[in-house]
CSV table of C-alpha atoms and ligand atoms in Angstrom, one decimal:
chain,number,residue,atom,x,y,z
A,1252,UNK,CA,54.4,-59.6,-16.0
A,1253,UNK,CA,52.1,-58.3,-18.6
A,1254,UNK,CA,51.0,-54.7,-18.0
A,1255,UNK,CA,47.4,-54.4,-18.1
A,1256,UNK,CA,45.7,-52.2,-20.4
A,1257,UNK,CA,42.2,-52.1,-19.1
A,1258,UNK,CA,41.3,-49.9,-16.3
A,1259,UNK,CA,39.6,-51.9,-13.4
A,1260,UNK,CA,41.4,-55.1,-14.2
A,1261,UNK,CA,44.3,-55.8,-12.0
A,1262,UNK,CA,45.9,-58.8,-14.5
A,1263,UNK,CA,48.8,-59.4,-12.0
A,1264,UNK,CA,46.5,-59.9,-9.0
A,1265,UNK,CA,44.1,-62.1,-10.9
A,1266,UNK,CA,47.1,-64.3,-12.0
A,1267,UNK,CA,48.4,-64.6,-8.4
A,1268,UNK,CA,45.0,-66.3,-7.6
A,1269,UNK,CA,45.7,-69.3,-9.5
A,1270,UNK,CA,48.6,-71.7,-8.4
A,1271,UNK,CA,48.5,-73.8,-11.3
A,1272,UNK,CA,49.8,-70.9,-13.7
A,1273,UNK,CA,53.0,-70.7,-11.6
A,1274,UNK,CA,54.9,-73.4,-12.3
A,1275,UNK,CA,57.4,-74.9,-14.8
A,1276,UNK,CA,56.3,-77.7,-17.4
A,1277,UNK,CA,59.4,-79.3,-19.4
A,1278,UNK,CA,61.6,-76.8,-17.8
A,1279,UNK,CA,59.6,-73.9,-18.8
A,1280,UNK,CA,57.2,-71.2,-17.6
A,1281,UNK,CA,53.8,-72.8,-18.2
A,1282,UNK,CA,51.5,-71.1,-20.6
A,1283,UNK,CA,48.3,-72.5,-20.4
A,1284,UNK,CA,46.4,-72.0,-23.5
A,1285,UNK,CA,43.6,-75.0,-23.3
A,1286,UNK,CA,41.0,-73.2,-21.4
A,1287,UNK,CA,38.4,-74.3,-23.7
A,1288,UNK,CA,38.8,-77.8,-22.4
A,1289,UNK,CA,39.1,-76.8,-18.8
A,1290,UNK,CA,40.1,-73.9,-17.1
A,1291,UNK,CA,42.5,-73.4,-14.1
A,1292,UNK,CA,41.1,-73.0,-10.5
A,1293,UNK,CA,41.6,-70.1,-8.2
A,1294,UNK,CA,43.0,-70.8,-4.6
A,1295,UNK,CA,39.4,-69.8,-3.2
A,1296,UNK,CA,37.8,-72.9,-5.0
A,1297,UNK,CA,40.5,-75.2,-4.0
A,1298,UNK,CA,40.2,-73.8,-0.3
A,1299,UNK,CA,36.6,-74.2,-0.4
A,1300,UNK,CA,36.8,-77.8,-1.4
A,1301,UNK,CA,39.3,-78.7,1.3
A,1302,UNK,CA,37.2,-76.9,4.0
A,1303,UNK,CA,34.2,-79.1,3.0
A,1304,UNK,CA,35.9,-82.3,3.4
A,1305,UNK,CA,38.0,-81.3,6.3
A,1306,UNK,CA,35.2,-80.0,8.4
A,1307,UNK,CA,31.7,-80.0,7.0
A,1308,UNK,CA,31.6,-83.3,4.9
A,1309,UNK,CA,28.1,-84.7,5.3
A,1310,UNK,CA,25.2,-85.7,2.6
A,1311,UNK,CA,22.5,-83.2,1.8
A,1312,UNK,CA,18.9,-83.0,2.1
A,1313,UNK,CA,18.8,-86.3,4.5
A,1314,UNK,CA,19.7,-85.6,7.9
A,1315,UNK,CA,18.5,-83.4,10.9
A,1316,UNK,CA,22.1,-83.1,12.2
A,1317,UNK,CA,24.2,-80.1,12.0
A,1318,UNK,CA,26.6,-81.1,9.5
A,1319,UNK,CA,23.9,-82.5,7.0
A,1320,UNK,CA,21.9,-79.0,7.3
A,1321,UNK,CA,25.2,-77.1,6.7
A,1322,UNK,CA,26.3,-79.2,3.8
A,1323,UNK,CA,22.8,-78.8,2.6
A,1324,UNK,CA,22.7,-74.8,2.7
A,1325,UNK,CA,26.1,-74.7,1.1
A,1326,UNK,CA,25.0,-77.0,-1.6
A,1327,UNK,CA,21.8,-75.1,-2.3
A,1328,UNK,CA,23.5,-71.7,-1.7
A,1329,UNK,CA,25.2,-72.4,-5.0
A,1330,UNK,CA,21.8,-73.1,-6.9
A,1331,UNK,CA,21.1,-69.5,-5.8
A,1332,UNK,CA,24.4,-68.2,-7.2
A,1333,UNK,CA,23.9,-70.0,-10.7
A,1334,UNK,CA,20.0,-68.7,-10.6
A,1335,UNK,CA,21.4,-65.3,-10.2
A,1336,UNK,CA,24.4,-65.5,-12.9
A,1337,UNK,CA,22.1,-66.5,-15.9
A,1338,UNK,CA,18.9,-64.7,-14.2
A,1339,UNK,CA,16.6,-67.7,-14.2
A,1340,UNK,CA,13.1,-67.1,-12.9
A,1341,UNK,CA,13.3,-69.8,-10.2
A,1342,UNK,CA,16.0,-71.4,-8.2
A,1343,UNK,CA,14.3,-74.6,-8.8
A,1344,UNK,CA,14.8,-74.5,-12.8
A,1345,UNK,CA,18.8,-75.2,-12.1
A,1346,UNK,CA,19.4,-78.7,-11.9
A,1347,UNK,CA,22.7,-80.0,-10.8
A,1348,UNK,CA,24.5,-82.3,-13.4
A,1349,UNK,CA,28.1,-83.7,-14.0
A,1350,UNK,CA,28.8,-81.4,-16.9
A,1351,UNK,CA,27.4,-80.2,-20.4
A,1352,UNK,CA,27.4,-83.6,-21.6
A,1353,UNK,CA,24.9,-85.1,-18.8
A,1354,UNK,CA,22.6,-82.2,-19.4
A,1355,UNK,CA,22.1,-83.1,-23.0
A,1356,UNK,CA,21.8,-86.6,-22.4
A,1357,UNK,CA,19.5,-86.0,-19.8
A,1358,UNK,CA,17.0,-83.8,-22.1
A,1359,UNK,CA,17.4,-86.1,-24.9
A,1360,UNK,CA,16.2,-89.1,-22.9
A,1361,UNK,CA,13.3,-87.0,-21.0
A,1362,UNK,CA,12.2,-84.9,-23.7
A,1363,UNK,CA,12.7,-87.8,-26.4
A,1364,UNK,CA,10.5,-90.2,-24.1
A,1365,UNK,CA,7.8,-87.7,-24.0
A,1366,UNK,CA,7.8,-85.9,-27.4
A,1367,UNK,CA,9.8,-87.6,-30.1
A,1368,UNK,CA,8.4,-90.2,-32.3
A,1369,UNK,CA,9.1,-91.7,-35.8
A,1370,UNK,CA,9.3,-88.7,-38.7
A,1371,UNK,CA,9.7,-86.0,-36.0
A,1372,UNK,CA,12.8,-84.1,-36.7
A,1373,UNK,CA,15.8,-82.4,-34.4
A,1374,UNK,CA,17.7,-79.6,-35.6
A,1375,UNK,CA,21.6,-79.3,-34.5
A,1376,UNK,CA,24.4,-77.5,-36.5
A,1377,UNK,CA,27.7,-78.8,-38.5
A,1378,UNK,CA,29.9,-77.3,-35.6
A,1379,UNK,CA,28.3,-79.2,-33.0
A,1380,UNK,CA,30.5,-81.0,-30.0
A,1381,UNK,CA,30.2,-84.6,-30.0
A,1382,UNK,CA,28.0,-84.3,-26.8
A,1383,UNK,CA,25.4,-82.5,-29.0
A,1384,UNK,CA,25.6,-84.8,-31.6
A,1385,UNK,CA,25.5,-88.6,-30.3
A,1386,UNK,CA,22.8,-88.4,-27.6
A,1387,UNK,CA,20.5,-86.9,-30.5
A,1388,UNK,CA,21.6,-90.1,-32.7
A,1389,UNK,CA,20.5,-92.4,-30.0
A,1390,UNK,CA,17.5,-91.1,-29.6
A,1391,UNK,CA,16.7,-91.1,-33.4
A,1392,UNK,CA,17.6,-95.0,-33.3
A,1393,UNK,CA,15.3,-95.3,-30.4
A,1394,UNK,CA,12.5,-93.6,-32.2
A,1395,UNK,CA,13.1,-93.2,-35.8
A,1396,UNK,CA,13.2,-89.4,-35.7
A,1397,UNK,CA,15.9,-87.8,-38.0
A,1398,UNK,CA,18.7,-85.5,-37.1
A,1399,UNK,CA,18.9,-82.5,-39.6
A,1400,UNK,CA,22.4,-80.6,-39.6
A,1401,UNK,CA,22.4,-76.9,-40.4
A,1402,UNK,CA,25.2,-76.4,-43.0
A,1403,UNK,CA,28.0,-73.5,-42.1
A,1404,UNK,CA,29.9,-71.1,-44.4
A,1405,UNK,CA,33.6,-71.1,-45.0
A,1406,UNK,CA,34.1,-68.4,-42.0
A,1407,UNK,CA,32.4,-70.9,-39.8
A,1408,UNK,CA,29.2,-68.9,-39.7
A,1409,UNK,CA,25.9,-70.5,-39.2
A,1410,UNK,CA,24.0,-70.6,-42.7
A,1411,UNK,CA,20.9,-68.7,-41.1
A,1412,UNK,CA,18.8,-69.0,-44.4
A,1413,UNK,CA,19.2,-72.6,-44.7
A,1414,UNK,CA,18.3,-73.1,-40.6
A,1415,UNK,CA,15.2,-70.8,-41.4
A,1416,UNK,CA,14.2,-73.1,-44.4
A,1417,UNK,CA,14.8,-76.3,-42.3
A,1418,UNK,CA,12.3,-75.3,-39.4
A,1419,UNK,CA,8.9,-77.0,-40.1
A,1420,UNK,CA,6.2,-78.7,-38.6
A,1421,UNK,CA,8.1,-81.8,-38.2
A,1422,UNK,CA,10.6,-79.9,-36.2
A,1423,UNK,CA,10.3,-80.9,-32.3
A,1424,UNK,CA,13.5,-79.4,-30.7
A,1425,UNK,CA,16.4,-77.2,-32.0
A,1426,UNK,CA,19.5,-77.9,-29.9
A,1427,UNK,CA,22.6,-75.7,-30.6
A,1428,UNK,CA,25.9,-74.5,-29.6
A,1429,UNK,CA,26.1,-70.7,-28.8
A,1430,UNK,CA,29.9,-70.4,-28.9
A,1431,UNK,CA,31.8,-73.3,-31.0
A,1432,UNK,CA,34.7,-74.7,-29.0
A,1433,UNK,CA,36.4,-75.4,-32.3
A,1434,UNK,CA,35.9,-72.1,-34.4
A,1435,UNK,CA,35.1,-69.6,-31.7
A,1436,UNK,CA,32.5,-68.8,-33.5
A,1437,UNK,CA,29.6,-67.0,-31.4
A,1438,UNK,CA,26.1,-68.0,-32.9
A,1439,UNK,CA,23.2,-65.5,-33.1
A,1440,UNK,CA,21.5,-67.3,-30.6
A,1441,UNK,CA,19.0,-64.7,-29.7
A,1442,UNK,CA,17.6,-64.9,-33.4
A,1443,UNK,CA,18.1,-68.6,-33.4
A,1444,UNK,CA,15.3,-68.8,-30.6
A,1445,UNK,CA,13.0,-66.2,-31.8
A,1446,UNK,CA,12.7,-68.4,-35.1
A,1447,UNK,CA,12.2,-71.3,-33.4
A,1448,UNK,CA,9.7,-70.0,-31.0
A,1449,UNK,CA,7.6,-68.4,-33.7
A,1450,UNK,CA,6.8,-71.9,-34.8
A,1451,UNK,CA,6.4,-73.0,-31.1
A,1452,UNK,CA,9.5,-75.3,-31.2
A,1453,UNK,CA,11.5,-75.2,-28.0
A,1454,UNK,CA,15.4,-74.8,-28.2
A,1455,UNK,CA,18.1,-76.2,-26.1
A,1456,UNK,CA,21.5,-73.9,-25.9
A,1457,UNK,CA,24.8,-75.8,-25.4
A,1458,UNK,CA,26.7,-72.9,-23.4
A,1459,UNK,CA,29.6,-74.9,-22.5
A,1460,UNK,CA,31.8,-72.1,-24.1
A,1461,UNK,CA,29.7,-69.1,-23.0
A,1462,UNK,CA,29.2,-69.1,-19.4
A,1463,UNK,CA,33.2,-68.9,-18.5
A,1464,UNK,CA,33.4,-65.8,-20.8
A,1465,UNK,CA,30.3,-63.5,-21.1
A,1466,UNK,CA,27.0,-62.9,-19.5
A,1467,UNK,CA,24.0,-64.9,-20.2
A,1468,UNK,CA,20.4,-64.1,-19.1
A,1469,UNK,CA,18.2,-66.8,-20.0
A,1470,UNK,CA,14.9,-65.0,-19.6
A,1471,UNK,CA,16.1,-62.2,-22.1
A,1472,UNK,CA,17.3,-64.7,-24.4
A,1473,UNK,CA,14.1,-67.0,-23.7
A,1474,UNK,CA,16.0,-70.2,-23.8
A,1475,UNK,CA,14.0,-73.5,-22.7
A,1476,UNK,CA,17.0,-75.4,-21.9
A,1477,UNK,CA,20.6,-74.2,-21.4
A,1478,UNK,CA,23.4,-76.4,-20.2
A,1479,UNK,CA,26.9,-75.9,-19.2
A,1480,UNK,CA,30.0,-77.3,-17.3
A,1481,UNK,CA,31.3,-76.1,-13.9
A,1482,UNK,CA,35.1,-77.2,-14.6
A,1483,UNK,CA,35.3,-74.8,-17.7
A,1484,UNK,CA,34.1,-71.9,-15.3
A,1485,UNK,CA,36.7,-72.3,-12.6
A,1486,UNK,CA,34.9,-74.8,-10.5
A,1487,UNK,CA,35.6,-78.5,-10.1
A,1488,UNK,CA,35.1,-81.1,-12.4
A,1489,UNK,CA,32.4,-83.2,-12.5
A,1490,UNK,CA,29.9,-80.2,-11.9
A,1491,UNK,CA,27.6,-78.9,-14.5
A,1492,UNK,CA,24.1,-77.0,-14.6
A,1493,UNK,CA,20.9,-77.8,-16.9
A,1494,UNK,CA,18.8,-74.8,-16.8
A,1495,UNK,CA,15.0,-75.5,-17.9
A,1496,UNK,CA,12.1,-73.2,-17.8
A,1497,UNK,CA,9.8,-74.5,-15.1
A,1498,UNK,CA,6.9,-75.3,-17.6
A,1499,UNK,CA,9.3,-77.7,-19.3
A,1500,UNK,CA,11.0,-79.3,-16.2
A,1501,UNK,CA,7.4,-79.8,-14.7
A,1502,UNK,CA,6.2,-81.5,-17.9
A,1503,UNK,CA,9.3,-83.9,-18.6
A,1504,UNK,CA,9.7,-87.4,-16.8
A,1505,UNK,CA,12.6,-88.0,-14.6
A,1506,UNK,CA,15.7,-89.9,-16.2
A,1507,UNK,CA,17.1,-91.4,-13.4
A,1508,UNK,CA,15.5,-93.0,-10.4
A,1509,UNK,CA,16.9,-93.4,-6.8
A,1510,UNK,CA,17.1,-91.6,-3.9
A,1511,UNK,CA,16.2,-88.0,-3.5
A,1512,UNK,CA,14.2,-87.9,-6.6
A,1513,UNK,CA,11.1,-89.4,-5.1
A,1514,UNK,CA,8.0,-88.5,-2.6
A,1515,UNK,CA,6.4,-91.9,-1.9
A,1516,UNK,CA,8.0,-95.1,-3.4
A,1517,UNK,CA,5.5,-98.2,-3.4
A,1518,UNK,CA,6.1,-101.7,-5.2
A,1519,UNK,CA,3.2,-100.6,-7.1
A,1520,UNK,CA,3.4,-96.9,-7.7
A,1521,UNK,CA,6.1,-94.3,-7.0
A,1522,UNK,CA,5.5,-90.4,-6.9
A,1523,UNK,CA,8.5,-88.2,-7.8
A,1524,UNK,CA,10.0,-85.1,-6.0
A,1525,UNK,CA,9.0,-81.5,-7.0
A,1526,UNK,CA,11.8,-79.6,-8.9
A,1527,UNK,CA,14.5,-79.3,-8.7
A,1528,UNK,CA,15.1,-82.5,-6.9
A,1529,UNK,CA,13.1,-84.6,-9.4
A,1530,UNK,CA,16.0,-84.7,-11.8
A,1531,UNK,CA,18.9,-85.2,-9.1
A,1532,UNK,CA,18.7,-89.0,-8.1
A,1533,UNK,CA,21.4,-90.3,-5.7
A,1534,UNK,CA,24.0,-88.5,-3.6
A,1535,UNK,CA,25.1,-85.7,-5.7
A,1536,UNK,CA,28.3,-84.3,-6.1
A,1537,UNK,CA,28.1,-81.8,-3.1
A,1538,UNK,CA,31.7,-80.8,-2.7
A,1539,UNK,CA,31.8,-80.3,-6.2
A,1540,UNK,CA,28.7,-77.8,-6.2
A,1541,UNK,CA,30.0,-76.0,-3.2
A,1542,UNK,CA,33.3,-75.4,-5.1
A,1543,UNK,CA,31.5,-74.4,-8.0
A,1544,UNK,CA,29.8,-71.5,-5.8
A,1545,UNK,CA,33.0,-70.5,-4.8
A,1546,UNK,CA,34.0,-70.2,-8.5
A,1547,UNK,CA,30.9,-68.3,-9.3
A,1548,UNK,CA,31.7,-66.0,-6.3
A,1549,UNK,CA,35.2,-65.5,-8.1
A,1550,UNK,CA,33.7,-64.7,-11.6
A,1551,UNK,CA,31.3,-62.0,-9.7
A,1552,UNK,CA,34.4,-60.6,-7.8
A,1553,UNK,CA,36.0,-59.8,-11.2
A,1554,UNK,CA,32.9,-59.2,-13.3
A,1555,UNK,CA,32.1,-60.3,-16.8
A,1556,UNK,CA,32.5,-56.7,-18.1
A,1557,UNK,CA,36.0,-57.0,-17.4
A,1558,UNK,CA,36.4,-60.7,-18.5
A,1559,UNK,CA,34.9,-60.1,-21.7
A,1560,UNK,CA,36.9,-57.0,-22.3
A,1561,UNK,CA,40.4,-58.6,-21.7
A,1562,UNK,CA,39.5,-61.7,-23.7
A,1563,UNK,CA,38.4,-59.8,-26.4
A,1564,UNK,CA,42.1,-57.9,-26.1
A,1565,UNK,CA,43.8,-61.3,-26.2
A,1566,UNK,CA,41.7,-62.4,-29.1
A,1567,UNK,CA,42.4,-59.4,-31.1
A,1568,UNK,CA,46.1,-59.5,-30.2
A,1569,UNK,CA,46.5,-63.2,-30.6
A,1570,UNK,CA,44.8,-63.0,-34.4
A,1571,UNK,CA,47.2,-60.4,-35.4
A,1572,UNK,CA,50.3,-62.0,-34.0
A,1573,UNK,CA,49.6,-65.4,-35.2
A,1574,UNK,CA,48.7,-63.5,-38.5
A,1575,UNK,CA,52.2,-62.7,-39.0
A,1576,UNK,CA,53.2,-66.3,-39.2
A,1577,UNK,CA,53.8,-67.3,-42.8
A,1578,UNK,CA,51.9,-70.2,-44.0
A,1579,UNK,CA,49.3,-69.9,-41.2
A,1580,UNK,CA,45.7,-71.0,-41.7
A,1581,UNK,CA,42.8,-69.7,-39.4
A,1582,UNK,CA,40.1,-72.3,-39.0
A,1583,UNK,CA,37.3,-70.2,-37.9
A,1584,UNK,CA,36.8,-66.4,-39.1
A,1585,UNK,CA,33.4,-65.7,-38.0
A,1586,UNK,CA,32.9,-61.9,-37.4
A,1587,UNK,CA,31.6,-62.6,-34.0
A,1588,UNK,CA,34.2,-64.7,-32.2
A,1589,UNK,CA,35.0,-65.7,-28.7
A,1590,UNK,CA,38.7,-66.2,-27.4
A,1591,UNK,CA,39.3,-69.2,-29.3
A,1592,UNK,CA,41.8,-69.1,-32.1
A,1593,UNK,CA,42.0,-72.7,-34.0
A,1594,UNK,CA,44.9,-72.9,-37.1
A,1595,UNK,CA,47.1,-74.9,-39.0
A,1596,UNK,CA,50.5,-74.2,-40.2
A,1597,UNK,CA,51.2,-75.4,-43.4
A,1598,UNK,CA,51.4,-79.1,-44.0
A,1599,UNK,CA,52.6,-79.5,-40.1
A,1600,UNK,CA,50.5,-81.9,-38.4
A,1601,UNK,CA,48.7,-80.3,-35.3
A,1602,UNK,CA,49.9,-83.2,-33.1
A,1603,UNK,CA,53.5,-82.8,-33.8
A,1604,UNK,CA,53.2,-78.9,-33.3
A,1605,UNK,CA,51.5,-79.6,-30.2
A,1606,UNK,CA,54.1,-81.7,-29.0
A,1607,UNK,CA,56.8,-79.6,-29.5
A,1608,UNK,CA,55.1,-76.8,-27.9
A,1609,UNK,CA,54.5,-79.0,-25.0
A,1610,UNK,CA,58.5,-79.0,-24.7
A,1611,UNK,CA,58.4,-75.2,-24.4
A,1612,UNK,CA,56.0,-75.2,-21.6
A,1613,UNK,CA,53.0,-74.1,-23.9
A,1614,UNK,CA,49.6,-76.1,-23.5
A,1615,UNK,CA,47.4,-75.8,-26.7
A,1616,UNK,CA,45.0,-78.6,-27.6
A,1617,UNK,CA,45.5,-80.5,-31.0
A,1618,UNK,CA,43.0,-82.6,-32.7
A,1619,UNK,CA,39.2,-82.8,-33.7
A,1620,UNK,CA,38.4,-81.1,-30.4
A,1621,UNK,CA,35.3,-83.4,-30.1
A,1622,UNK,CA,34.0,-82.0,-33.3
A,1623,UNK,CA,35.0,-84.8,-35.9
A,1624,UNK,CA,32.0,-84.0,-38.1
A,1625,UNK,CA,32.8,-80.5,-38.5
A,1626,UNK,CA,36.6,-81.5,-39.5
A,1627,UNK,CA,35.5,-83.9,-41.8
A,1628,UNK,CA,33.3,-81.2,-43.2
A,1629,UNK,CA,36.4,-78.9,-43.4
A,1630,UNK,CA,38.5,-81.9,-45.0
A,1631,UNK,CA,41.1,-81.4,-42.4
A,1632,UNK,CA,42.5,-83.9,-39.8
A,1633,UNK,CA,42.1,-81.3,-37.0
A,1634,UNK,CA,43.6,-78.2,-35.9
A,1635,UNK,CA,45.9,-76.2,-33.2
A,1636,UNK,CA,43.7,-74.3,-30.9
A,1637,UNK,CA,44.7,-71.7,-28.5
A,1638,UNK,CA,41.8,-70.9,-26.2
A,1639,UNK,CA,42.3,-67.8,-23.8
A,1640,UNK,CA,40.8,-67.0,-20.2
A,1641,UNK,CA,40.9,-63.8,-18.4
A,1642,UNK,CA,44.0,-64.7,-16.6
A,1643,UNK,CA,46.2,-65.0,-20.0
A,1644,UNK,CA,48.7,-62.3,-20.9
A,1645,UNK,CA,49.9,-60.9,-24.3
A,1646,UNK,CA,53.4,-62.0,-23.2
A,1647,UNK,CA,52.2,-65.7,-23.2
A,1648,UNK,CA,50.9,-65.0,-26.8
A,1649,UNK,CA,54.3,-63.8,-27.8
A,1650,UNK,CA,55.6,-67.0,-26.5
A,1651,UNK,CA,53.2,-68.9,-28.4
A,1652,UNK,CA,54.1,-67.1,-31.6
A,1653,UNK,CA,57.9,-67.7,-30.8
A,1654,UNK,CA,57.2,-71.5,-30.2
A,1655,UNK,CA,55.5,-71.8,-33.6
A,1656,UNK,CA,58.4,-70.3,-35.5
A,1657,UNK,CA,60.5,-73.1,-33.8
A,1658,UNK,CA,58.1,-75.8,-34.8
A,1659,UNK,CA,58.3,-74.4,-38.6
A,1660,UNK,CA,62.0,-74.4,-38.2
A,1661,UNK,CA,62.0,-78.0,-37.0
A,1662,UNK,CA,59.0,-79.4,-39.6
A,1663,UNK,CA,58.9,-76.5,-42.4
B,3088,LIG,N1,34.7,-79.1,-25.0
B,3088,LIG,C1,37.1,-78.7,-25.4
B,3088,LIG,O1,38.2,-79.1,-25.3
B,3088,LIG,P1,31.6,-81.6,-20.7
B,3088,LIG,O2,32.6,-82.7,-21.4
B,3088,LIG,O3,30.6,-82.3,-20.7
B,3088,LIG,O4,32.4,-80.6,-19.7
B,3088,LIG,O5,31.5,-80.6,-22.0
B,3088,LIG,C2,31.1,-81.1,-23.2
B,3088,LIG,C3,31.3,-80.1,-24.4
B,3088,LIG,C4,30.0,-79.6,-25.0
B,3088,LIG,N2,29.8,-78.6,-25.9
B,3088,LIG,C5,30.9,-77.8,-26.1
B,3088,LIG,C6,30.6,-76.7,-26.8
B,3088,LIG,C7,32.1,-78.1,-25.5
B,3088,LIG,O6,33.3,-77.4,-25.8
B,3088,LIG,C8,32.1,-79.0,-24.6
B,3088,LIG,C9,33.5,-79.4,-24.1
B,3088,LIG,C10,36.1,-79.5,-24.4
B,3088,LIG,O7,36.8,-78.0,-26.4
B,3088,LIG,C11,36.4,-80.8,-24.0
B,3088,LIG,S1,36.1,-81.9,-25.5
């Protein structure tokens, strides 16, 4: 077990909370470095799901009976935890989704329907995930609007001057990733938003890779919309959050129709619920939302300061140790980086390396990481990507380095 190097952070205790970490894969103790894809779940979250299904299972916002009221209270409690976590002004600014992807699609549909027409422009960047590209392409196809893509430098940093010059009276929305899942780049989001707001342009922040790792204050950031996924922040799969400023969410039309999002339904006219329910049609992922609440409480029990500090250590150690491997090429060397290391080793195909590492019990992600346009821009087929969470250790990084030496012997 790793000796912890930070005061107030007990790594051994933290690791004990995650049952998945304590198993062998292919006969070797698991090293889980695929946290950007999804995080592992603490026992507390697993137990909370179990408790809900074993004793509390009921639909929300519908019944006067006790179980339904308990389920509703627990479901809404998570909303208040999310509100506190991101410092939203109102609880009804928190909309449940099934993930980052759904949040972006919701805004592309609703905002698009109300505000986007032929000739308008939407700005994204070269390092976007497919979920922050394709919904806008679909919108552009529907409306005749244009997608503008901010270029990046060799280091994986955003060309801020180019962004500045791209903003115009045609720009109706900026939708940008805060932390790149493929490069680890932390974009200067406060400045991105400030510049857009000088022209009254709203900004959607893709915070999928932010919320598991560092504190975000939506009011300080002045984000108009922010989206993220619960499963990357120690909660269940199929959960996510769309934050939107009250004025926007009140203004935009609903995107899905059905139960729970209505006030009065008549065949000739229907009125919609107030926020947040206007955007939550149908029976939601109740267990997921309640489990997500347990995940947030877990994050709170450790604290973002400790999480960010330890992950920073892992990033520095990982970069240094991997840097000792001959022929390594880091993909993404921004000054401001999160705990994601993408790399290539000589001519070895990432898929081959990933397969050998898996045999050694080491889980990394290989490929394009759902950022094909970025890979195309970099003229590479993909990368090997090690993404760390606060429960990872320096010893695990040593095992990755040893593993890569094995891969080099086999393919080099
Ligand atoms: N990135 C990765 O391995 P969903 O699938 O909706 O939970 O999240 C989509 C998404 C959106 N934006 C960013 C920046 C992301 O990193 C992701 C998910 C995972 O990098 C799976 S492709």
